Amino acid sequence: LKVGSDCLTMAEPSRPWVHPGGKALLEGLKSKPELNGQEVTIQSRDIATGRWLCKVAPFGEEMKFQAKNLAEDPNSGEAESNKGEWLRRGAQAAVQNHPELDGQVVRIVTVDGDTGQCKCVVRSSGEAVTVLQKNLRPLAGSAAPSTAPDAAPKPEPKPAASSGKDWAAMETERRRLAEGFRAGFEEGPCVV
């Protein structure tokens, strides 16, 4: 058992990417599921609690997380060699390093390998956007659907309301549907 300043700089043995100065993605958070998939910069380890102090990328807020909730950043190490494999139609991705869309979650519609551009749909607003491949990263724990060339596209399954994994997206979708429902009614005489 080491005691002293060396404990602050040690990495997690089972998760070598978890070390001060490292980058990781949040996953498996139950108390704040809206942070799942967000990138963090690891600052230091709190010896008393065993949690890692991290700076959450889009907000700059410092929070403590257990090592099991820090997934390897796909933009580093061996994940870099598989970078393009996940990037295909239907995959969910987060936008990074983009002035207007930074931190937004998108669904990929088309990928142009020649120009490096991807046509995507923003999950929260349904807006169609074009983003460079280098500005997209996969969401933690998500994988692109397997598609056969002649197979009909499968509809995306709706998340269960009780799962609570993506509360913010479910709430946005509920509001969008409610607004569309209300827009179908106009004032004036109605025919029954």
PDB file of N, CA and C in Angstrom, residues 80-167:
ATOM      1  N   GLU A  80      -8.031   4.337 -32.400  1.00  0.00           N
ATOM      2  CA  GLU A  80      -7.773   5.173 -33.569  1.00  0.00           C
ATOM      3  C   GLU A  80      -7.673   4.336 -34.842  1.00  0.00           C
ATOM      4  N   SER A  81      -7.167   3.106 -34.727  1.00  0.00           N
ATOM      5  CA  SER A  81      -7.031   2.269 -35.909  1.00  0.00           C
ATOM      6  C   SER A  81      -8.390   1.800 -36.433  1.00  0.00           C
ATOM      7  N   ASN A  82      -9.398   1.733 -35.574  1.00  0.00           N
ATOM      8  CA  ASN A  82     -10.742   1.307 -35.977  1.00  0.00           C
ATOM      9  C   ASN A  82     -11.668   2.498 -36.176  1.00  0.00           C
ATOM     10  N   LYS A  83     -11.099   3.673 -36.340  1.00  0.00           N
ATOM     11  CA  LYS A  83     -11.882   4.898 -36.339  1.00  0.00           C
ATOM     12  C   LYS A  83     -13.026   4.900 -37.347  1.00  0.00           C
ATOM     13  N   GLY A  84     -12.778   4.474 -38.581  1.00  0.00           N
ATOM     14  CA  GLY A  84     -13.804   4.563 -39.597  1.00  0.00           C
ATOM     15  C   GLY A  84     -14.824   3.440 -39.570  1.00  0.00           C
ATOM     16  N   GLU A  85     -14.565   2.356 -38.848  1.00  0.00           N
ATOM     17  CA  GLU A  85     -15.465   1.203 -38.877  1.00  0.00           C
ATOM     18  C   GLU A  85     -16.852   1.502 -38.314  1.00  0.00           C
ATOM     19  N   TRP A  86     -16.951   2.343 -37.324  1.00  0.00           N
ATOM     20  CA  TRP A  86     -18.241   2.643 -36.701  1.00  0.00           C
ATOM     21  C   TRP A  86     -19.026   3.672 -37.504  1.00  0.00           C
ATOM     22  N   LEU A  87     -18.344   4.409 -38.383  1.00  0.00           N
ATOM     23  CA  LEU A  87     -18.925   5.557 -39.072  1.00  0.00           C
ATOM     24  C   LEU A  87     -19.712   5.101 -40.298  1.00  0.00           C
ATOM     25  N   ARG A  88     -20.999   4.821 -40.103  1.00  0.00           N
ATOM     26  CA  ARG A  88     -21.866   4.417 -41.206  1.00  0.00           C
ATOM     27  C   ARG A  88     -23.310   4.796 -40.895  1.00  0.00           C
ATOM     28  N   ARG A  89     -24.155   4.638 -41.878  1.00  0.00           N
ATOM     29  CA  ARG A  89     -25.561   5.021 -41.768  1.00  0.00           C
ATOM     30  C   ARG A  89     -26.215   4.413 -40.531  1.00  0.00           C
ATOM     31  N   GLY A  90     -26.918   5.249 -39.783  1.00  0.00           N
ATOM     32  CA  GLY A  90     -27.651   4.791 -38.613  1.00  0.00           C
ATOM     33  C   GLY A  90     -26.885   4.888 -37.316  1.00  0.00           C
ATOM     34  N   ALA A  91     -25.569   5.088 -37.377  1.00  0.00           N
ATOM     35  CA  ALA A  91     -24.773   5.166 -36.148  1.00  0.00           C
ATOM     36  C   ALA A  91     -25.064   6.483 -35.429  1.00  0.00           C
ATOM     37  N   GLN A  92     -25.028   6.433 -34.112  1.00  0.00           N
ATOM     38  CA  GLN A  92     -25.194   7.629 -33.285  1.00  0.00           C
ATOM     39  C   GLN A  92     -23.811   8.183 -32.986  1.00  0.00           C
ATOM     40  N   ALA A  93     -23.663   9.503 -33.024  1.00  0.00           N
ATOM     41  CA  ALA A  93     -22.364  10.117 -32.782  1.00  0.00           C
ATOM     42  C   ALA A  93     -22.557  11.436 -32.045  1.00  0.00           C
ATOM     43  N   ALA A  94     -21.497  11.873 -31.400  1.00  0.00           N
ATOM     44  CA  ALA A  94     -21.487  13.182 -30.753  1.00  0.00           C
ATOM     45  C   ALA A  94     -20.597  14.098 -31.579  1.00  0.00           C
ATOM     46  N   VAL A  95     -21.006  15.353 -31.720  1.00  0.00           N
ATOM     47  CA  VAL A  95     -20.240  16.326 -32.487  1.00  0.00           C
ATOM     48  C   VAL A  95     -19.245  17.002 -31.551  1.00  0.00           C
ATOM     49  N   GLN A  96     -18.012  17.160 -32.032  1.00  0.00           N
ATOM     50  CA  GLN A  96     -16.992  17.840 -31.241  1.00  0.00           C
ATOM     51  C   GLN A  96     -16.244  18.828 -32.140  1.00  0.00           C
ATOM     52  N   ASN A  97     -15.668  19.852 -31.539  1.00  0.00           N
ATOM     53  CA  ASN A  97     -14.875  20.860 -32.256  1.00  0.00           C
ATOM     54  C   ASN A  97     -15.651  21.518 -33.392  1.00  0.00           C
ATOM     55  N   HIS A  98     -16.926  21.779 -33.159  1.00  0.00           N
ATOM     56  CA  HIS A  98     -17.772  22.456 -34.143  1.00  0.00           C
ATOM     57  C   HIS A  98     -18.452  23.607 -33.409  1.00  0.00           C
ATOM     58  N   PRO A  99     -18.300  24.845 -33.914  1.00  0.00           N
ATOM     59  CA  PRO A  99     -18.789  26.002 -33.152  1.00  0.00           C
ATOM     60  C   PRO A  99     -20.283  25.997 -32.836  1.00  0.00           C
ATOM     61  N   GLU A 100     -21.116  25.495 -33.745  1.00  0.00           N
ATOM     62  CA  GLU A 100     -22.561  25.555 -33.529  1.00  0.00           C
ATOM     63  C   GLU A 100     -23.149  24.273 -32.960  1.00  0.00           C
ATOM     64  N   LEU A 101     -22.487  23.140 -33.187  1.00  0.00           N
ATOM     65  CA  LEU A 101     -23.075  21.850 -32.826  1.00  0.00           C
ATOM     66  C   LEU A 101     -22.300  21.106 -31.747  1.00  0.00           C
ATOM     67  N   ASP A 102     -21.306  21.724 -31.152  1.00  0.00           N
ATOM     68  CA  ASP A 102     -20.445  21.034 -30.190  1.00  0.00           C
ATOM     69  C   ASP A 102     -21.264  20.403 -29.062  1.00  0.00           C
ATOM     70  N   GLY A 103     -21.083  19.098 -28.873  1.00  0.00           N
ATOM     71  CA  GLY A 103     -21.780  18.375 -27.814  1.00  0.00           C
ATOM     72  C   GLY A 103     -23.125  17.788 -28.224  1.00  0.00           C
ATOM     73  N   GLN A 104     -23.619  18.117 -29.420  1.00  0.00           N
ATOM     74  CA  GLN A 104     -24.907  17.600 -29.881  1.00  0.00           C
ATOM     75  C   GLN A 104     -24.780  16.140 -30.310  1.00  0.00           C
ATOM     76  N   VAL A 105     -25.837  15.377 -30.120  1.00  0.00           N
ATOM     77  CA  VAL A 105     -25.881  13.988 -30.561  1.00  0.00           C
ATOM     78  C   VAL A 105     -26.595  13.952 -31.903  1.00  0.00           C
ATOM     79  N   VAL A 106     -25.984  13.235 -32.865  1.00  0.00           N
ATOM     80  CA  VAL A 106     -26.549  13.147 -34.209  1.00  0.00           C
ATOM     81  C   VAL A 106     -26.654  11.691 -34.645  1.00  0.00           C
ATOM     82  N   ARG A 107     -27.520  11.442 -35.634  1.00  0.00           N
ATOM     83  CA  ARG A 107     -27.618  10.136 -36.286  1.00  0.00           C
ATOM     84  C   ARG A 107     -27.076  10.314 -37.693  1.00  0.00           C
ATOM     85  N   ILE A 108     -26.156   9.460 -38.097  1.00  0.00           N
ATOM     86  CA  ILE A 108     -25.503   9.574 -39.390  1.00  0.00           C
ATOM     87  C   ILE A 108     -26.439   9.031 -40.479  1.00  0.00           C
ATOM     88  N   VAL A 109     -26.615   9.829 -41.544  1.00  0.00           N
ATOM     89  CA  VAL A 109     -27.471   9.451 -42.662  1.00  0.00           C
ATOM     90  C   VAL A 109     -26.619   8.960 -43.837  1.00  0.00           C
ATOM     91  N   THR A 110     -25.609   9.753 -44.229  1.00  0.00           N
ATOM     92  CA  THR A 110     -24.700   9.340 -45.303  1.00  0.00           C
ATOM     93  C   THR A 110     -23.269   9.714 -44.939  1.00  0.00           C
ATOM     94  N   VAL A 111     -22.314   8.953 -45.486  1.00  0.00           N
ATOM     95  CA  VAL A 111     -20.891   9.220 -45.281  1.00  0.00           C
ATOM     96  C   VAL A 111     -20.235   9.307 -46.641  1.00  0.00           C
ATOM     97  N   ASP A 112     -19.558  10.427 -46.910  1.00  0.00           N
ATOM     98  CA  ASP A 112     -18.834  10.603 -48.163  1.00  0.00           C
ATOM     99  C   ASP A 112     -17.345  10.455 -47.852  1.00  0.00           C
ATOM    100  N   GLY A 113     -16.774   9.299 -48.186  1.00  0.00           N
ATOM    101  CA  GLY A 113     -15.381   9.018 -47.879  1.00  0.00           C
ATOM    102  C   GLY A 113     -14.414   9.911 -48.641  1.00  0.00           C
ATOM    103  N   ASP A 114     -14.809  10.422 -49.809  1.00  0.00           N
ATOM    104  CA  ASP A 114     -13.916  11.260 -50.614  1.00  0.00           C
ATOM    105  C   ASP A 114     -13.737  12.646 -49.999  1.00  0.00           C
ATOM    106  N   THR A 115     -14.838  13.271 -49.595  1.00  0.00           N
ATOM    107  CA  THR A 115     -14.763  14.629 -49.050  1.00  0.00           C
ATOM    108  C   THR A 115     -14.629  14.645 -47.532  1.00  0.00           C
ATOM    109  N   GLY A 116     -14.928  13.517 -46.876  1.00  0.00           N
ATOM    110  CA  GLY A 116     -14.854  13.474 -45.421  1.00  0.00           C
ATOM    111  C   GLY A 116     -16.065  14.094 -44.746  1.00  0.00           C
ATOM    112  N   GLN A 117     -17.139  14.290 -45.487  1.00  0.00           N
ATOM    113  CA  GLN A 117     -18.337  14.900 -44.928  1.00  0.00           C
ATOM    114  C   GLN A 117     -19.392  13.843 -44.640  1.00  0.00           C
ATOM    115  N   CYS A 118     -20.135  14.065 -43.554  1.00  0.00           N
ATOM    116  CA  CYS A 118     -21.239  13.187 -43.177  1.00  0.00           C
ATOM    117  C   CYS A 118     -22.504  14.027 -43.089  1.00  0.00           C
ATOM    118  N   LYS A 119     -23.565  13.544 -43.728  1.00  0.00           N
ATOM    119  CA  LYS A 119     -24.872  14.183 -43.560  1.00  0.00           C
ATOM    120  C   LYS A 119     -25.519  13.507 -42.362  1.00  0.00           C
ATOM    121  N   CYS A 120     -25.976  14.317 -41.424  1.00  0.00           N
ATOM    122  CA  CYS A 120     -26.506  13.818 -40.154  1.00  0.00           C
ATOM    123  C   CYS A 120     -27.798  14.523 -39.804  1.00  0.00           C
ATOM    124  N   VAL A 121     -28.510  13.950 -38.832  1.00  0.00           N
ATOM    125  CA  VAL A 121     -29.713  14.556 -38.281  1.00  0.00           C
ATOM    126  C   VAL A 121     -29.473  14.762 -36.790  1.00  0.00           C
ATOM    127  N   VAL A 122     -29.665  16.001 -36.319  1.00  0.00           N
ATOM    128  CA  VAL A 122     -29.487  16.316 -34.902  1.00  0.00           C
ATOM    129  C   VAL A 122     -30.633  15.668 -34.134  1.00  0.00           C
ATOM    130  N   ARG A 123     -30.308  14.891 -33.119  1.00  0.00           N
ATOM    131  CA  ARG A 123     -31.319  14.126 -32.400  1.00  0.00           C
ATOM    132  C   ARG A 123     -32.306  15.021 -31.657  1.00  0.00           C
ATOM    133  N   SER A 124     -31.849  16.117 -31.091  1.00  0.00           N
ATOM    134  CA  SER A 124     -32.747  16.951 -30.292  1.00  0.00           C
ATOM    135  C   SER A 124     -33.702  17.793 -31.119  1.00  0.00           C
ATOM    136  N   SER A 125     -33.289  18.199 -32.328  1.00  0.00           N
ATOM    137  CA  SER A 125     -34.135  19.096 -33.115  1.00  0.00           C
ATOM    138  C   SER A 125     -34.633  18.500 -34.428  1.00  0.00           C
ATOM    139  N   GLY A 126     -34.000  17.417 -34.898  1.00  0.00           N
ATOM    140  CA  GLY A 126     -34.384  16.837 -36.179  1.00  0.00           C
ATOM    141  C   GLY A 126     -33.805  17.591 -37.360  1.00  0.00           C
ATOM    142  N   GLU A 127     -32.950  18.573 -37.110  1.00  0.00           N
ATOM    143  CA  GLU A 127     -32.346  19.387 -38.162  1.00  0.00           C
ATOM    144  C   GLU A 127     -31.306  18.578 -38.939  1.00  0.00           C
ATOM    145  N   ALA A 128     -31.317  18.718 -40.270  1.00  0.00           N
ATOM    146  CA  ALA A 128     -30.319  18.058 -41.117  1.00  0.00           C
ATOM    147  C   ALA A 128     -29.078  18.941 -41.183  1.00  0.00           C
ATOM    148  N   VAL A 129     -27.901  18.348 -40.908  1.00  0.00           N
ATOM    149  CA  VAL A 129     -26.646  19.084 -40.909  1.00  0.00           C
ATOM    150  C   VAL A 129     -25.570  18.269 -41.619  1.00  0.00           C
ATOM    151  N   THR A 130     -24.513  18.948 -42.058  1.00  0.00           N
ATOM    152  CA  THR A 130     -23.349  18.292 -42.637  1.00  0.00           C
ATOM    153  C   THR A 130     -22.164  18.562 -41.718  1.00  0.00           C
ATOM    154  N   VAL A 131     -21.475  17.486 -41.320  1.00  0.00           N
ATOM    155  CA  VAL A 131     -20.368  17.574 -40.372  1.00  0.00           C
ATOM    156  C   VAL A 131     -19.194  16.789 -40.936  1.00  0.00           C
ATOM    157  N   LEU A 132     -17.981  17.284 -40.722  1.00  0.00           N
ATOM    158  CA  LEU A 132     -16.794  16.554 -41.141  1.00  0.00           C
ATOM    159  C   LEU A 132     -16.605  15.318 -40.270  1.00  0.00           C
ATOM    160  N   GLN A 133     -16.086  14.235 -40.863  1.00  0.00           N
ATOM    161  CA  GLN A 133     -15.860  12.987 -40.123  1.00  0.00           C
ATOM    162  C   GLN A 133     -14.989  13.211 -38.901  1.00  0.00           C
ATOM    163  N   LYS A 134     -13.978  14.049 -39.021  1.00  0.00           N
ATOM    164  CA  LYS A 134     -13.060  14.270 -37.905  1.00  0.00           C
ATOM    165  C   LYS A 134     -13.737  14.943 -36.715  1.00  0.00           C
ATOM    166  N   ASN A 135     -14.909  15.544 -36.928  1.00  0.00           N
ATOM    167  CA  ASN A 135     -15.632  16.203 -35.845  1.00  0.00           C
ATOM    168  C   ASN A 135     -16.694  15.309 -35.210  1.00  0.00           C
ATOM    169  N   LEU A 136     -16.707  14.026 -35.567  1.00  0.00           N
ATOM    170  CA  LEU A 136     -17.673  13.092 -34.995  1.00  0.00           C
ATOM    171  C   LEU A 136     -16.943  12.044 -34.175  1.00  0.00           C
ATOM    172  N   ARG A 137     -17.550  11.643 -33.056  1.00  0.00           N
ATOM    173  CA  ARG A 137     -17.023  10.532 -32.268  1.00  0.00           C
ATOM    174  C   ARG A 137     -18.192   9.655 -31.864  1.00  0.00           C
ATOM    175  N   PRO A 138     -17.964   8.342 -31.776  1.00  0.00           N
ATOM    176  CA  PRO A 138     -19.076   7.458 -31.404  1.00  0.00           C
ATOM    177  C   PRO A 138     -19.475   7.675 -29.958  1.00  0.00           C
ATOM    178  N   LEU A 139     -20.727   7.452 -29.658  1.00  0.00           N
ATOM    179  CA  LEU A 139     -21.174   7.509 -28.276  1.00  0.00           C
ATOM    180  C   LEU A 139     -20.671   6.276 -27.555  1.00  0.00           C
ATOM    181  N   ALA A 140     -20.354   6.413 -26.285  1.00  0.00           N
ATOM    182  CA  ALA A 140     -19.871   5.274 -25.500  1.00  0.00           C
ATOM    183  C   ALA A 140     -20.939   4.204 -25.445  1.00  0.00           C
ATOM    184  N   GLY A 141     -20.543   2.973 -25.723  1.00  0.00           N
ATOM    185  CA  GLY A 141     -21.467   1.849 -25.647  1.00  0.00           C
ATOM    186  C   GLY A 141     -22.378   1.699 -26.840  1.00  0.00           C
ATOM    187  N   SER A 142     -22.238   2.572 -27.837  1.00  0.00           N
ATOM    188  CA  SER A 142     -23.099   2.428 -29.008  1.00  0.00           C
ATOM    189  C   SER A 142     -22.306   1.814 -30.143  1.00  0.00           C
ATOM    190  N   ALA A 143     -22.991   1.080 -30.974  1.00  0.00           N
ATOM    191  CA  ALA A 143     -22.351   0.459 -32.130  1.00  0.00           C
ATOM    192  C   ALA A 143     -23.223   0.707 -33.343  1.00  0.00           C
ATOM    193  N   ALA A 144     -22.596   0.773 -34.476  1.00  0.00           N
ATOM    194  CA  ALA A 144     -23.355   0.971 -35.707  1.00  0.00           C
ATOM    195  C   ALA A 144     -24.146  -0.287 -36.002  1.00  0.00           C
ATOM    196  N   PRO A 145     -25.346  -0.159 -36.533  1.00  0.00           N
ATOM    197  CA  PRO A 145     -26.127  -1.340 -36.854  1.00  0.00           C
ATOM    198  C   PRO A 145     -25.484  -2.105 -37.998  1.00  0.00           C
ATOM    199  N   SER A 146     -25.600  -3.427 -37.963  1.00  0.00           N
ATOM    200  CA  SER A 146     -25.053  -4.217 -39.064  1.00  0.00           C
ATOM    201  C   SER A 146     -26.066  -4.183 -40.197  1.00  0.00           C
ATOM    202  N   THR A 147     -25.558  -3.888 -41.381  1.00  0.00           N
ATOM    203  CA  THR A 147     -26.459  -3.776 -42.523  1.00  0.00           C
ATOM    204  C   THR A 147     -25.968  -4.658 -43.641  1.00  0.00           C
ATOM    205  N   ALA A 148     -26.884  -5.420 -44.206  1.00  0.00           N
ATOM    206  CA  ALA A 148     -26.574  -6.208 -45.395  1.00  0.00           C
ATOM    207  C   ALA A 148     -26.911  -5.339 -46.590  1.00  0.00           C
ATOM    208  N   PRO A 149     -26.210  -5.478 -47.712  1.00  0.00           N
ATOM    209  CA  PRO A 149     -26.447  -4.597 -48.850  1.00  0.00           C
ATOM    210  C   PRO A 149     -27.873  -4.647 -49.387  1.00  0.00           C
ATOM    211  N   ASP A 150     -28.508  -5.821 -49.404  1.00  0.00           N
ATOM    212  CA  ASP A 150     -29.849  -5.935 -49.969  1.00  0.00           C
ATOM    213  C   ASP A 150     -30.954  -5.930 -48.920  1.00  0.00           C
ATOM    214  N   ALA A 151     -30.578  -5.836 -47.653  1.00  0.00           N
ATOM    215  CA  ALA A 151     -31.589  -5.902 -46.590  1.00  0.00           C
ATOM    216  C   ALA A 151     -32.300  -4.565 -46.458  1.00  0.00           C
ATOM    217  N   ALA A 152     -33.572  -4.635 -46.121  1.00  0.00           N
ATOM    218  CA  ALA A 152     -34.346  -3.422 -45.881  1.00  0.00           C
ATOM    219  C   ALA A 152     -33.898  -2.823 -44.556  1.00  0.00           C
ATOM    220  N   PRO A 153     -33.847  -1.490 -44.447  1.00  0.00           N
ATOM    221  CA  PRO A 153     -33.413  -0.888 -43.190  1.00  0.00           C
ATOM    222  C   PRO A 153     -34.408  -1.198 -42.077  1.00  0.00           C
ATOM    223  N   LYS A 154     -33.857  -1.517 -40.917  1.00  0.00           N
ATOM    224  CA  LYS A 154     -34.703  -1.832 -39.763  1.00  0.00           C
ATOM    225  C   LYS A 154     -35.047  -0.541 -39.032  1.00  0.00           C
ATOM    226  N   PRO A 155     -36.270  -0.412 -38.538  1.00  0.00           N
ATOM    227  CA  PRO A 155     -36.594   0.780 -37.755  1.00  0.00           C
ATOM    228  C   PRO A 155     -35.824   0.745 -36.443  1.00  0.00           C
ATOM    229  N   GLU A 156     -35.388   1.943 -35.999  1.00  0.00           N
ATOM    230  CA  GLU A 156     -34.647   2.014 -34.747  1.00  0.00           C
ATOM    231  C   GLU A 156     -35.596   1.759 -33.590  1.00  0.00           C
ATOM    232  N   PRO A 157     -35.203   0.915 -32.637  1.00  0.00           N
ATOM    233  CA  PRO A 157     -36.080   0.650 -31.503  1.00  0.00           C
ATOM    234  C   PRO A 157     -36.174   1.876 -30.611  1.00  0.00           C
ATOM    235  N   LYS A 158     -37.361   2.094 -30.092  1.00  0.00           N
ATOM    236  CA  LYS A 158     -37.568   3.193 -29.157  1.00  0.00           C
ATOM    237  C   LYS A 158     -37.040   2.765 -27.799  1.00  0.00           C
ATOM    238  N   PRO A 159     -36.329   3.653 -27.075  1.00  0.00           N
ATOM    239  CA  PRO A 159     -35.848   3.276 -25.755  1.00  0.00           C
ATOM    240  C   PRO A 159     -37.016   3.118 -24.796  1.00  0.00           C
ATOM    241  N   ALA A 160     -36.888   2.161 -23.902  1.00  0.00           N
ATOM    242  CA  ALA A 160     -37.945   1.938 -22.915  1.00  0.00           C
ATOM    243  C   ALA A 160     -38.013   3.128 -21.981  1.00  0.00           C
ATOM    244  N   ALA A 161     -39.228   3.568 -21.671  1.00  0.00           N
ATOM    245  CA  ALA A 161     -39.394   4.738 -20.817  1.00  0.00           C
ATOM    246  C   ALA A 161     -38.824   4.508 -19.431  1.00  0.00           C
ATOM    247  N   SER A 162     -38.790   3.267 -18.996  1.00  0.00           N
ATOM    248  CA  SER A 162     -38.322   2.993 -17.648  1.00  0.00           C
ATOM    249  C   SER A 162     -36.808   2.897 -17.561  1.00  0.00           C
ATOM    250  N   SER A 163     -36.102   2.833 -18.712  1.00  0.00           N
ATOM    251  CA  SER A 163     -34.654   2.651 -18.657  1.00  0.00           C
ATOM    252  C   SER A 163     -33.967   3.881 -18.087  1.00  0.00           C
ATOM    253  N   GLY A 164     -34.422   5.080 -18.415  1.00  0.00           N
ATOM    254  CA  GLY A 164     -33.854   6.297 -17.868  1.00  0.00           C
ATOM    255  C   GLY A 164     -32.442   6.583 -18.342  1.00  0.00           C
ATOM    256  N   LYS A 165     -31.954   5.881 -19.371  1.00  0.00           N
ATOM    257  CA  LYS A 165     -30.576   6.059 -19.810  1.00  0.00           C
ATOM    258  C   LYS A 165     -30.383   7.376 -20.542  1.00  0.00           C
ATOM    259  N   ASP A 166     -31.387   7.847 -21.229  1.00  0.00           N
ATOM    260  CA  ASP A 166     -31.231   9.084 -21.975  1.00  0.00           C
ATOM    261  C   ASP A 166     -32.467   9.950 -21.727  1.00  0.00           C
ATOM    262  N   TRP A 167     -32.615  10.399 -20.513  1.00  0.00           N
ATOM    263  CA  TRP A 167     -33.787  11.133 -20.096  1.00  0.00           C
ATOM    264  C   TRP A 167     -33.975  12.402 -20.921  1.00  0.00           C
TER     265      TRP A 167
END
